[in-house]
Amino acid sequence: MEIVIMPTAAEVGIAAGAEIIRLVTAKPDAVLGLATGSSPLGIYAELARAKAAGEIDFGLVRGFALDEYVGIPMDHPQSYAYVIRTEVVEPLGLNPATVQVPDGRAADILTACERYESDIVAAGGIDLQILGIGANGHIGFNEPTSSFASRTRIKTLAPQTLADNARFFDRAEKVPTHCLTQGLGTIMRARQIVLVAQGEQKADAVAAAIEGPVASRWPGSVLQHHEHVTIVIDEAAASKLELADYYRYVHENKPVWQR
Ligand code: GLP
């Protein structure tokens, strides 16, 4: 695991975005795993800046969203299909035909999830999975005690996640109680993972993911078993790490050939 602690939340998006720019420069038709939520917005802003500056072209990049709510229309502003279209596909100039989101409206959810998994495999697998992390440690919508072997499937959202995400919905509306999410096993098959977290409310989940025992109680901890993970966090999200100074030291002394 590479742990990068940035002074501010704004710098998190820039540092994490650099990993994606590096990948797409080397592989223009890379397959990205696309997270939603507020955490990765700084990454997408940095990628949009690089595109506008003519530094990179995302026209051949393919994508698979991490998750989706069940039961809300695709054009609902809080559906992840809508968020991926407006925050990623349109600003970055991706081809909408090569970006998929799990179908939370499918009549046959089981088949839709199986097809999502086989489409990822058919695309050659995910080159780089972007992740946020929930305050309760979830990645994607893999809530505590999700199986480490899990694949794309329907899940019931934890009460804490419903409360955390209520801010995105009008008062009169209820946050959907179910979702489709790539499984922890799906996420672990990505060749590279970049997780971002900002703010004090993520500090427990970040500490458990990086320094805690590997346990399904904190789903992010499964990443300790992945061979190429970069975790980019701000000072507030790093505030409960025992070894923060060590991570800063390692980052400052990164071998030149790895920079
Ligand atoms: C959301 C998403 C996750 C996200 C996490 C954190 O509900 N399903 O993919 O990483 O929970 O959300 P946020 O980034 O808004 O804090």
CSV table of C-alpha atoms in Angstrom, one decimal, residues 2 6 9 11 49 53 65 68 80-81 118 169 191 197 225-226 228-229 246 249 253:
chain,number,residue,atom,x,y,z
A,2,GLU,CA,1.2,3.5,-0.8
A,6,MET,CA,-1.9,15.7,1.4
A,9,ALA,CA,-8.8,18.0,0.4
A,11,GLU,CA,-4.8,18.5,-3.2
A,49,ARG,CA,-8.7,20.4,-16.1
A,53,ALA,CA,-5.4,22.1,-21.0
A,65,ALA,CA,-19.3,2.3,-12.4
A,68,GLU,CA,-26.1,2.1,-8.4
A,80,TYR,CA,-25.4,7.0,-10.2
A,81,ALA,CA,-26.1,6.7,-14.0
A,118,SER,CA,-19.0,-10.9,-17.6
A,169,PHE,CA,-31.9,13.6,-1.5
A,191,ARG,CA,-5.1,-4.2,-11.6
A,197,ALA,CA,-10.8,10.1,1.5
A,225,HIS,CA,-4.3,-7.9,0.3
A,226,HIS,CA,-4.1,-6.0,-3.0
A,228,HIS,CA,-1.1,-2.1,-6.1
A,229,VAL,CA,-3.1,0.2,-4.0
A,246,TYR,CA,6.1,7.0,8.8
A,249,TYR,CA,8.7,9.7,5.5
A,253,ASN,CA,11.8,9.0,0.2
